[in-house]
Coordinates of C-alpha atoms (C1' of nucleotides) in Angstrom, one line a residue:
Chain A
M1 CA 141.3 141.3 23.0
R2 CA 139.9 143.7 25.5
N3 CA 141.8 144.1 28.7
C4 CA 144.9 142.4 27.4
V5 CA 146.9 145.3 28.8
N6 CA 145.3 144.9 32.2
L7 CA 146.1 141.2 32.2
R8 CA 149.8 141.9 31.5
A9 CA 149.8 144.7 34.0
S10 CA 148.7 142.5 36.9
F11 CA 151.5 140.1 36.1
A12 CA 154.4 142.4 35.3
F13 CA 156.8 139.6 36.3
I14 CA 155.6 137.4 33.6
G15 CA 156.0 140.0 30.9
A16 CA 159.6 140.2 31.8
M17 CA 160.1 136.5 31.9
K18 CA 162.3 134.8 29.3
R19 CA 161.4 131.2 28.8
T20 CA 164.1 128.7 27.8
E21 CA 163.5 126.3 25.0
E22 CA 163.3 123.5 27.6
D23 CA 160.7 125.3 29.7
L24 CA 158.6 126.0 26.6
R25 CA 158.8 122.3 25.7
L26 CA 157.6 121.5 29.2
I27 CA 154.8 124.0 29.1
N28 CA 153.7 122.5 25.8
A29 CA 152.4 119.4 27.6
F30 CA 149.7 121.6 29.0
F31 CA 148.7 122.9 25.6
L32 CA 148.8 119.4 24.2
R33 CA 146.4 118.4 26.9
L34 CA 144.0 121.3 26.2
E35 CA 144.1 120.9 22.5
Q36 CA 143.2 117.3 22.9
H37 CA 139.7 118.5 23.7
D38 CA 139.2 121.6 21.6
K39 CA 141.0 124.0 19.3
L40 CA 142.7 127.0 21.0
R41 CA 142.8 130.4 19.2
A42 CA 146.2 132.0 19.0
E43 CA 145.2 134.8 21.4
E44 CA 143.9 132.2 23.9
R45 CA 147.2 130.4 23.8
G46 CA 148.9 133.7 24.3
A47 CA 146.7 134.7 27.2
L48 CA 147.2 131.3 28.9
L49 CA 151.0 131.4 28.3
D50 CA 151.1 134.8 29.9
V51 CA 149.5 133.6 33.0
I52 CA 151.8 130.6 33.6
G53 CA 154.5 131.4 36.2
P54 CA 158.1 130.3 36.0
V55 CA 158.9 126.6 35.7
E56 CA 160.1 125.0 38.9
R57 CA 161.6 121.6 39.5
L58 CA 160.7 119.5 42.5
P59 CA 161.9 116.1 43.8
G60 CA 159.5 113.2 44.3
G61 CA 157.5 113.3 47.5
A62 CA 157.4 117.1 47.7
S63 CA 154.2 118.5 49.2
L64 CA 152.5 121.1 46.9
V65 CA 149.6 122.1 49.2
R66 CA 148.0 120.7 52.3
T67 CA 144.5 120.3 53.7
G68 CA 143.1 123.5 55.2
E69 CA 145.4 125.8 53.3
R70 CA 144.2 128.6 51.0
P71 CA 146.6 128.7 48.1
G72 CA 146.9 131.9 46.0
A73 CA 147.9 129.9 42.9
S74 CA 147.1 126.6 41.2
T75 CA 149.7 124.2 40.0
L76 CA 150.3 123.0 36.5
L77 CA 152.2 119.7 36.3
L78 CA 154.6 119.8 33.3
S79 CA 156.5 116.6 33.8
G80 CA 156.6 113.8 36.4
M81 CA 153.6 112.7 38.4
A82 CA 151.6 114.0 41.3
S83 CA 148.8 112.7 43.6
R84 CA 146.0 114.2 45.6
F85 CA 145.0 112.3 48.7
R86 CA 143.1 112.4 52.0
L87 CA 144.7 111.3 55.3
L88 CA 142.3 109.6 57.7
S89 CA 142.4 109.9 61.4
D90 CA 143.3 106.2 61.8
G91 CA 146.5 106.7 59.7
G92 CA 144.9 105.4 56.5
R93 CA 145.3 107.2 53.2
Q94 CA 143.2 107.3 50.1
I95 CA 144.6 108.8 46.9
V96 CA 141.8 110.6 45.1
A97 CA 143.6 111.5 41.9
I98 CA 146.8 110.8 40.0
H99 CA 148.1 113.6 37.7
V100 CA 150.4 113.3 34.8
A101 CA 152.3 115.9 32.7
G102 CA 149.9 118.5 31.3
D103 CA 147.4 118.2 34.1
F104 CA 146.2 121.3 36.0
V105 CA 146.7 119.6 39.4
D106 CA 144.7 121.8 41.7
L107 CA 142.8 124.1 39.5
H108 CA 139.8 123.6 41.7
S109 CA 141.4 125.5 44.5
F110 CA 140.9 128.6 42.4
L111 CA 137.2 128.6 43.3
L112 CA 137.0 126.2 46.3
K113 CA 139.5 128.5 48.1
E114 CA 140.2 126.1 50.9
M115 CA 141.9 122.8 50.2
D116 CA 140.0 119.7 51.4
H117 CA 142.9 117.4 50.6
D118 CA 146.7 117.3 50.1
V119 CA 148.7 117.4 46.9
A120 CA 152.2 116.0 46.5
T121 CA 154.6 114.9 43.8
L122 CA 155.1 111.2 43.3
A123 CA 158.3 111.6 41.3
P124 CA 160.7 114.3 40.4
S125 CA 158.5 116.8 38.5
A126 CA 158.5 120.1 36.8
I127 CA 155.6 122.5 37.7
A128 CA 154.5 126.0 37.2
R129 CA 152.1 128.1 39.3
V130 CA 149.2 130.1 38.0
R131 CA 148.0 132.9 40.3
H132 CA 144.3 132.9 41.1
E133 CA 144.0 136.6 40.3
A134 CA 145.3 135.9 36.8
L135 CA 142.8 133.1 36.4
E136 CA 140.0 135.4 37.5
E137 CA 141.1 138.0 34.9
L138 CA 141.1 135.2 32.4
T139 CA 137.5 134.3 33.2
R140 CA 136.6 138.0 32.5
N141 CA 138.3 138.2 29.1
Y142 CA 138.5 134.7 27.6
P143 CA 135.2 132.9 28.1
H144 CA 136.2 130.1 25.7
A145 CA 139.5 129.5 27.4
T146 CA 137.6 129.6 30.7
R147 CA 135.3 126.9 29.5
L148 CA 138.2 124.7 28.6
L149 CA 139.8 125.2 32.0
W150 CA 136.4 124.3 33.5
L151 CA 136.3 121.3 31.3
L152 CA 139.6 120.1 32.7
T153 CA 138.1 120.1 36.2
L154 CA 135.0 118.3 34.8
I155 CA 137.2 115.6 33.3
D156 CA 139.0 115.2 36.6
A157 CA 135.6 114.7 38.2
A158 CA 134.7 112.2 35.5
I159 CA 137.8 110.2 36.3
M160 CA 136.9 110.5 40.0
R161 CA 133.5 109.0 39.3
E162 CA 135.1 106.1 37.5
W163 CA 137.4 105.5 40.4
A164 CA 134.3 105.5 42.7
V165 CA 132.8 102.8 40.4
S166 CA 136.0 100.8 40.6
L167 CA 136.2 101.1 44.4
G168 CA 132.5 100.3 44.9
R169 CA 131.8 97.6 42.4
R170 CA 134.9 96.1 40.9
T171 CA 137.1 93.4 42.4
A172 CA 140.7 94.1 43.3
L173 CA 142.0 92.5 40.1
E174 CA 139.5 94.4 37.8
R175 CA 140.3 97.6 39.6
M176 CA 144.0 97.3 39.1
A177 CA 143.6 96.4 35.5
H178 CA 141.3 99.4 35.1
F179 CA 143.9 101.7 36.6
F180 CA 146.6 100.5 34.2
C181 CA 144.3 101.0 31.2
E182 CA 143.4 104.5 32.3
I183 CA 146.9 105.7 33.1
H184 CA 148.1 104.3 29.8
L185 CA 145.5 106.3 27.8
R186 CA 146.2 109.4 29.8
L187 CA 149.9 109.2 29.1
L188 CA 149.3 108.4 25.5
A189 CA 147.5 111.7 25.2
V190 CA 150.6 113.7 26.1
G191 CA 153.0 111.6 24.1
L192 CA 154.4 109.6 27.1
D193 CA 153.6 106.2 25.8
G194 CA 155.7 104.2 23.4
N195 CA 154.4 100.8 22.3
D196 CA 152.2 100.2 25.3
T197 CA 155.2 100.9 27.5
F198 CA 155.4 103.8 29.9
E199 CA 157.0 105.1 33.1
L200 CA 155.0 104.6 36.3
P201 CA 157.2 105.9 39.1
I202 CA 155.1 104.7 42.0
S203 CA 155.5 102.0 44.6
Q204 CA 153.0 99.2 45.4
V205 CA 152.2 101.1 48.6
T206 CA 151.1 104.0 46.5
L207 CA 149.1 101.8 44.2
S208 CA 147.4 100.3 47.3
D209 CA 146.3 103.8 48.3
I210 CA 144.9 104.4 44.9
L211 CA 143.0 101.1 44.8
G212 CA 141.8 101.1 48.4
L213 CA 143.6 97.8 49.1
S214 CA 146.2 96.6 51.6
V215 CA 149.7 96.3 50.2
V216 CA 149.7 92.6 50.6
H217 CA 146.7 92.1 48.5
T218 CA 147.9 94.6 45.9
N219 CA 151.0 92.6 45.6
K220 CA 149.1 89.4 45.1
Q221 CA 146.7 90.8 42.5
L222 CA 149.7 92.2 40.7
Q223 CA 151.2 88.7 40.6
D224 CA 148.0 87.5 39.1
L225 CA 148.1 90.1 36.4
R226 CA 151.7 89.1 35.7
A227 CA 150.8 85.4 35.7
R228 CA 148.1 86.0 33.2
E229 CA 150.7 87.7 31.0
L230 CA 148.8 91.0 30.9
I231 CA 151.5 93.3 32.3
V232 CA 155.2 93.6 33.1
W233 CA 156.2 96.1 35.8
N234 CA 159.8 96.0 36.9
G235 CA 160.9 98.9 38.9
S236 CA 159.5 101.9 37.1
T237 CA 158.5 100.8 33.6
V238 CA 155.1 99.3 32.8
R239 CA 154.5 97.3 29.7
L240 CA 151.0 96.2 28.7
L241 CA 151.3 92.9 27.1
D242 CA 147.8 92.5 25.8
R243 CA 145.7 95.7 26.0
E244 CA 142.7 94.0 24.5
R245 CA 142.5 91.4 27.2
L246 CA 143.4 93.9 29.9
M247 CA 140.5 96.2 28.9
K248 CA 138.1 93.3 28.8
L249 CA 139.1 92.1 32.2
A250 CA 138.7 95.6 33.6
D251 CA 135.4 96.3 31.7
F252 CA 137.2 99.4 30.5
D253 CA 135.4 102.0 28.4
D254 CA 137.3 105.2 27.6
L255 CA 134.2 107.3 27.3
Y256 CA 134.8 108.9 30.7
L257 CA 138.1 110.4 29.5
H258 CA 136.2 112.5 27.0
R259 CA 139.1 112.4 24.6
R260 CA 137.1 113.7 21.6
R261 CA 138.2 117.0 20.1
E262 CA 135.1 119.2 19.6
P263 CA 133.9 122.8 20.2
R264 CA 133.2 123.3 23.9
Chain B
M1 CA 124.8 144.3 30.6
R2 CA 126.2 143.8 27.1
N3 CA 124.4 141.3 25.0
C4 CA 121.5 141.1 27.3
V5 CA 119.3 141.5 24.3
N6 CA 121.0 138.6 22.5
L7 CA 120.5 136.4 25.5
R8 CA 116.8 137.1 25.6
A9 CA 116.6 136.8 21.8
S10 CA 118.1 133.3 21.8
F11 CA 115.4 132.3 24.3
A12 CA 112.3 134.1 23.2
F13 CA 110.2 131.5 24.9
I14 CA 111.6 132.4 28.2
G15 CA 110.8 136.1 27.9
A16 CA 107.2 135.2 27.3
M17 CA 107.1 132.8 30.3
K18 CA 104.9 133.6 33.2
R19 CA 106.1 131.9 36.4
T20 CA 103.5 130.9 39.0
E21 CA 104.3 131.7 42.6
E22 CA 104.8 128.0 43.3
D23 CA 107.3 127.7 40.4
L24 CA 109.3 130.7 41.7
R25 CA 109.3 129.1 45.2
L26 CA 110.8 126.0 43.6
I27 CA 113.3 127.9 41.6
N28 CA 114.4 129.7 44.7
A29 CA 116.0 126.5 46.0
F30 CA 118.6 126.9 43.3
F31 CA 119.3 130.5 44.4
L32 CA 119.4 129.5 48.0
R33 CA 122.0 126.9 47.0
L34 CA 124.1 129.4 45.0
E35 CA 124.0 132.2 47.6
Q36 CA 125.2 129.7 50.2
H37 CA 128.6 130.1 48.6
D38 CA 128.7 133.7 47.4
K39 CA 126.6 136.8 47.0
L40 CA 124.8 137.2 43.7
R41 CA 124.3 140.6 42.2
A42 CA 120.7 141.5 41.1
E43 CA 121.6 141.3 37.4
E44 CA 123.2 138.0 37.8
R45 CA 120.1 136.6 39.5
G46 CA 118.1 138.0 36.6
A47 CA 120.3 136.5 34.0
L48 CA 120.2 133.2 35.7
L49 CA 116.5 133.3 36.1
D50 CA 116.0 134.1 32.4
V51 CA 118.0 131.1 31.4
I52 CA 115.9 128.6 33.5
G53 CA 113.3 126.8 31.4
P54 CA 109.8 126.0 32.5
V55 CA 109.3 123.9 35.7
E56 CA 108.4 120.2 35.0
R57 CA 107.2 117.6 37.4
L58 CA 108.4 114.0 37.2
P59 CA 107.6 110.8 39.1
G60 CA 110.2 108.9 40.9
G61 CA 112.4 106.6 38.8
A62 CA 112.2 108.8 35.8
S63 CA 115.3 108.8 33.6
L64 CA 116.6 112.2 32.9
V65 CA 119.5 111.3 30.6
R66 CA 121.4 108.2 29.7
T67 CA 125.0 107.1 29.0
G68 CA 126.1 108.0 25.5
E69 CA 123.5 110.8 25.0
R70 CA 124.5 114.3 24.1
P71 CA 121.9 116.4 25.9
G72 CA 121.2 120.0 24.7
A73 CA 120.3 121.2 28.1
S74 CA 121.3 120.6 31.8
T75 CA 118.8 119.8 34.5
L76 CA 118.2 121.8 37.6
L77 CA 116.6 119.8 40.5
L78 CA 114.1 122.0 42.3
S79 CA 112.5 119.5 44.6
G80 CA 112.7 115.8 45.2
M81 CA 115.9 113.8 44.7
A82 CA 117.9 112.4 41.9
S83 CA 120.9 110.1 41.4
R84 CA 123.7 109.7 38.9
F85 CA 124.9 106.2 38.3
R86 CA 126.9 103.8 36.2
L87 CA 125.6 100.4 35.1
L88 CA 128.2 97.7 34.8
S89 CA 128.3 94.9 32.3
D90 CA 127.7 92.3 35.1
G91 CA 124.5 94.0 36.1
G92 CA 126.0 95.8 39.0
R93 CA 125.3 99.5 39.6
Q94 CA 127.3 102.2 41.4
I95 CA 125.6 105.5 42.3
V96 CA 128.2 108.2 41.9
A97 CA 126.1 111.1 43.1
I98 CA 122.9 112.0 44.9
H99 CA 121.3 115.3 44.3
V100 CA 118.9 117.3 46.4
A101 CA 116.7 120.3 45.7
G102 CA 118.7 123.3 44.4
D103 CA 121.4 121.1 42.8
F104 CA 122.4 121.5 39.1
V105 CA 122.2 117.8 38.5
D106 CA 124.1 117.4 35.2
L107 CA 125.7 120.8 34.6
H108 CA 128.8 119.0 33.6
S109 CA 127.2 117.8 30.4
F110 CA 127.3 121.4 29.2
L111 CA 131.1 121.0 28.5
L112 CA 131.6 117.2 28.6
K113 CA 129.0 117.0 25.8
E114 CA 128.6 113.2 25.9
M115 CA 127.2 111.6 29.1
D116 CA 129.4 109.0 30.7
H117 CA 126.6 107.9 33.1
D118 CA 122.9 107.9 33.7
V119 CA 120.7 110.3 35.6
A120 CA 117.3 109.5 37.1
T121 CA 115.0 110.8 39.7
L122 CA 114.8 108.8 43.0
A123 CA 111.5 110.3 44.0
P124 CA 108.8 112.6 42.6
S125 CA 110.7 115.7 41.6
A126 CA 110.3 119.2 40.1
I127 CA 113.0 120.1 37.6
A128 CA 113.8 122.8 35.0
R129 CA 116.1 122.6 32.0
V130 CA 118.7 125.1 31.1
R131 CA 119.8 125.0 27.5
H132 CA 123.5 124.8 26.8
E133 CA 123.4 127.7 24.3
A134 CA 122.1 129.8 27.1
L135 CA 124.8 128.7 29.4
E136 CA 127.4 129.5 26.8
E137 CA 126.0 132.9 26.4
L138 CA 126.1 133.3 30.2
T139 CA 129.8 132.4 30.2
R140 CA 130.4 135.3 27.7
N141 CA 128.6 137.9 29.7
Y142 CA 128.6 137.0 33.3
P143 CA 132.0 135.8 34.4
H144 CA 131.2 135.9 38.1
A145 CA 128.0 133.9 37.7
T146 CA 130.0 131.5 35.5
R147 CA 132.5 131.0 38.2
L148 CA 129.7 130.2 40.6
L149 CA 128.3 127.6 38.2
W150 CA 131.8 126.2 37.8
L151 CA 132.0 126.1 41.6
L152 CA 128.9 124.0 41.8
T153 CA 130.6 121.4 39.6
L154 CA 133.7 121.6 41.8
I155 CA 131.7 121.0 44.9
D156 CA 130.1 118.0 43.2
A157 CA 133.6 116.8 42.5
A158 CA 134.7 117.4 46.1
I159 CA 131.7 115.3 47.3
M160 CA 132.7 112.6 44.8
R161 CA 136.3 112.6 46.3
E162 CA 134.8 112.1 49.7
W163 CA 132.8 109.2 48.5
A164 CA 135.9 107.7 47.0
V165 CA 137.6 108.0 50.4
S166 CA 134.6 106.3 52.0
L167 CA 134.5 103.5 49.4
G168 CA 138.2 102.9 49.6
R169 CA 139.1 103.3 53.2
R170 CA 136.0 103.3 55.5
T171 CA 134.2 100.3 56.8
A172 CA 130.6 99.7 55.8
L173 CA 129.3 101.1 59.1
E174 CA 131.5 104.3 58.9
R175 CA 130.5 104.7 55.3
M176 CA 126.8 104.6 56.1
A177 CA 127.2 107.0 59.0
H178 CA 129.2 109.3 56.8
F179 CA 126.5 109.3 54.1
F180 CA 123.8 110.2 56.7
C181 CA 125.9 113.1 58.0
E182 CA 126.5 114.4 54.5
I183 CA 122.9 114.3 53.3
H184 CA 121.8 115.9 56.5
L185 CA 124.0 118.9 56.0
R186 CA 123.1 119.2 52.3
L187 CA 119.4 119.2 53.1
L188 CA 120.0 121.7 55.9
A189 CA 121.5 124.1 53.4
V190 CA 118.3 124.3 51.4
G191 CA 116.0 124.4 54.4
L192 CA 114.9 120.7 54.2
D193 CA 115.9 119.7 57.6
G194 CA 113.9 120.2 60.8
N195 CA 115.4 119.1 64.1
D196 CA 117.8 116.6 62.6
T197 CA 114.9 115.0 60.8
F198 CA 114.6 114.9 57.0
E199 CA 113.0 113.0 54.2
L200 CA 115.1 110.3 52.5
P201 CA 112.9 108.7 49.8
I202 CA 115.3 105.9 48.9
S203 CA 115.2 102.1 49.4
Q204 CA 117.9 100.0 51.0
V205 CA 118.7 98.7 47.5
T206 CA 119.5 102.3 46.5
L207 CA 121.6 102.9 49.6
S208 CA 123.6 99.7 48.8
D209 CA 124.4 101.1 45.4
I210 CA 125.5 104.3 47.0
L211 CA 127.7 102.6 49.5
G212 CA 129.1 99.9 47.2
L213 CA 127.6 97.1 49.4
S214 CA 125.3 94.2 49.0
V215 CA 121.7 94.8 50.2
V216 CA 122.0 92.2 52.9
H217 CA 125.0 93.8 54.4
T218 CA 123.5 97.3 54.1
N219 CA 120.5 96.0 56.1
K220 CA 122.7 94.6 58.8
Q221 CA 124.8 97.7 59.2
L222 CA 121.7 99.8 59.3
Q223 CA 120.4 97.6 62.2
D224 CA 123.7 98.3 63.9
L225 CA 123.2 102.0 63.6
R226 CA 119.8 101.6 65.0
A227 CA 121.0 99.4 67.8
R228 CA 123.5 102.1 68.7
E229 CA 120.6 104.5 68.9
L230 CA 122.2 106.8 66.3
I231 CA 119.4 106.9 63.7
V232 CA 115.8 106.1 63.1
W233 CA 114.7 105.5 59.6
N234 CA 111.1 104.2 59.1
G235 CA 109.8 104.3 55.6
S236 CA 110.9 107.6 54.3
T237 CA 112.0 110.0 57.1
V238 CA 115.3 109.8 58.8
R239 CA 116.0 111.2 62.3
L240 CA 119.5 111.6 63.6
L241 CA 119.4 110.8 67.3
D242 CA 122.9 111.9 68.1
R243 CA 124.7 113.9 65.5
E244 CA 127.8 114.2 67.5
R245 CA 128.4 110.5 68.0
L246 CA 127.4 109.8 64.4
M247 CA 129.9 112.3 63.1
K248 CA 132.6 110.8 65.3
L249 CA 131.8 107.3 64.1
A250 CA 132.0 108.4 60.5
D251 CA 135.2 110.5 61.0
F252 CA 133.1 113.3 59.4
D253 CA 134.5 116.7 58.6
D254 CA 132.3 119.1 56.6
L255 CA 135.2 120.9 55.0
Y256 CA 134.6 119.2 51.7
L257 CA 131.2 120.7 51.4
H258 CA 132.7 124.2 51.2
R259 CA 129.7 125.8 52.8
R260 CA 131.5 129.1 53.6
R261 CA 130.1 132.2 51.9
E262 CA 132.9 134.2 50.4
P263 CA 133.9 136.0 47.2
R264 CA 134.6 133.5 44.4
Chain C
dC1 C1' 94.4 87.9 44.6
dG2 C1' 98.6 87.4 42.6
dA3 C1' 102.9 89.8 41.3
dA4 C1' 106.5 92.6 42.4
dG5 C1' 109.3 95.3 45.3
dT6 C1' 111.0 95.8 50.0
dC7 C1' 112.9 94.5 54.4
dT8 C1' 114.7 90.9 57.2
dT9 C1' 117.2 86.8 58.9
dG10 C1' 120.5 82.7 58.8
dA11 C1' 124.3 80.3 57.0
dA12 C1' 128.3 79.2 54.0
dG13 C1' 132.1 80.8 51.8
dA14 C1' 134.9 84.2 49.1
dG15 C1' 137.7 88.2 49.2
dC16 C1' 140.4 90.9 51.6
dT17 C1' 143.1 92.4 55.8
dT18 C1' 146.3 91.8 59.3
dC19 C1' 150.2 89.9 61.4
dA20 C1' 154.7 88.1 60.8
dA21 C1' 158.8 87.1 58.6
dT22 C1' 162.2 87.2 54.8
dA23 C1' 164.8 89.2 51.1
dC24 C1' 166.6 92.9 48.4
dG25 C1' 168.6 97.5 47.0
dC26 C1' 169.9 101.9 48.2
dG27 C1' 172.1 105.7 50.5
dT28 C1' 174.5 107.1 54.7
dG29 C1' 177.7 107.4 58.3
dG30 C1' 181.2 105.1 60.9
Chain D
dC1 C1' 184.7 99.9 52.8
dC2 C1' 181.1 97.8 55.2
dA3 C1' 177.3 97.9 58.5
dC4 C1' 173.2 99.7 59.3
dG5 C1' 168.7 101.5 58.6
dC6 C1' 165.0 102.3 55.6
dG7 C1' 161.8 101.7 52.1
dT8 C1' 160.2 98.2 49.0
dA9 C1' 158.7 93.7 47.4
dT10 C1' 157.3 89.2 48.6
dT11 C1' 155.2 85.1 50.9
dG12 C1' 152.3 82.3 54.3
dA13 C1' 148.8 81.8 57.5
dA14 C1' 144.9 83.2 60.4
dG15 C1' 140.8 85.6 60.7
dC16 C1' 137.4 89.2 59.8
dT17 C1' 134.3 91.7 56.6
dC18 C1' 131.4 91.3 53.3
dT19 C1' 129.0 88.6 49.6
dT20 C1' 126.0 85.2 48.0
dC21 C1' 122.3 82.1 48.4
dA22 C1' 118.0 81.0 50.3
dA23 C1' 113.8 81.8 52.4
dG24 C1' 110.0 84.2 54.8
dA25 C1' 107.1 88.3 56.1
dC26 C1' 105.2 92.4 54.7
dT27 C1' 103.3 96.2 51.6
dT28 C1' 101.7 98.1 47.5
dC29 C1' 99.4 97.9 43.3
dG30 C1' 97.0 96.6 39.2

DNA sequence: CGAAGTCTTGAAGAGCTTCAATACGCGTGG
DNA sequence: CCACGCGTATTGAAGCTCTTCAAGACTTCG
């Protein structure tokens, strides 16, 4: 690979970095996510790995970056959960994305430069930063890996579109069912689902800000889903009791997640 | 430029193409749009121009691509207006993006491969296709131009996020005011606004599908905006009577349009 | 000239928000 | 250790926002 030396040179700290087994396991979530969509060549894996900063652990509710800031790095979420949201002048809040392990949470700040929303963890999480200079170098030397990173932002956008469809045209109940279907499939992709059961470490307040509903109504619709024996959600674990019926209720079609593995 | 010959070779038809003055003027909307965000070097302009297929003219309501299809090219909108939308099983429709002259309407299909929504013109429009092979070649040889194309998709996503905020947390009136503010600034960027007056060739039905409202309610909120002497909209041209007050009503902040010109 | 699309208005009712109050679990400091 | 505060979940009731249904006027177009 041309310029491989340059790449290393601009991130001397990384070259020196020893990763623990545990850190490598965490970072693997990201590769799992990428390889869900296309094959990576060994040198691409290497180049990407080189670019990932040290693993950091954060508590839930930690702010990663705020509106108006110009971060010098983007954040990879390796475990836990994070949200991106806009605060409104009337005190309201709309969550515009939920991220799970393996997601490149704010990759878009690499090119947008200035943040137009906030990012925060929703639960204790492990993250790693990737400096924007390193990403730029990557775009010069690894066009295919670049396209895959671009793809990740395109899939985020596709999810965003689906949320807009939910917010604009689905009832509260359908919307909620749709969200559970989506998060289930996204966790499945990175191996965090077992038997239609997964961890969802968020409160009903957070869910309201995802669905664009009041907390009261969120609670009532949730009871409805429970009464229909579609889901169980005590504390932090969700169990989908009848995925078929849930998907039907939500009018769910997984096309927008673009899960197919193919050359990109 | 390395591989410049390859690039030409793979699009022999382009090399032979003679552009009329009018076509070049139309294509310029795209460059205007790109250069709003960063400078382009002459060779990048050339490479991009080479990749743009012949200009085609379409009537309003023409379908460009449908859900489930795998287009071999992406569409540049050079004049007119287009929308991207999802059709729901109950017959409902949610528009997830509006595009104006200079927008790369479905650039995302380059990497997503399979369309998860429909695209259609809203008015008589001029378009040009860019083949995906040509885009791939571009990603290999012009990393900076690639980043700018990526940026366009990121700004589309930023707009999408803002729409989600509107759909989730703004009232019908605020939402409508917000939309008028946005479209005004976007048309301004490509020189299609004169004195807070611009063409908006869409019906109230279409506006409803943008705002996630019923036509009846859209009509009533529109009357409200008119009664407050904020906008005039007869037939096809919109005039903003008091941009300041309109922006205040909408809680509008143009940050998400990322209009600043800077190195990307 | 009829058909189809658009804009408009009124009225009834569904869906959702807001307000208010209770209960529960958790961690903290007295 | 318990009291307290805080965040969370829950429930009932009132009321507002928005949808749905229905109908009329207007324009465009074949």
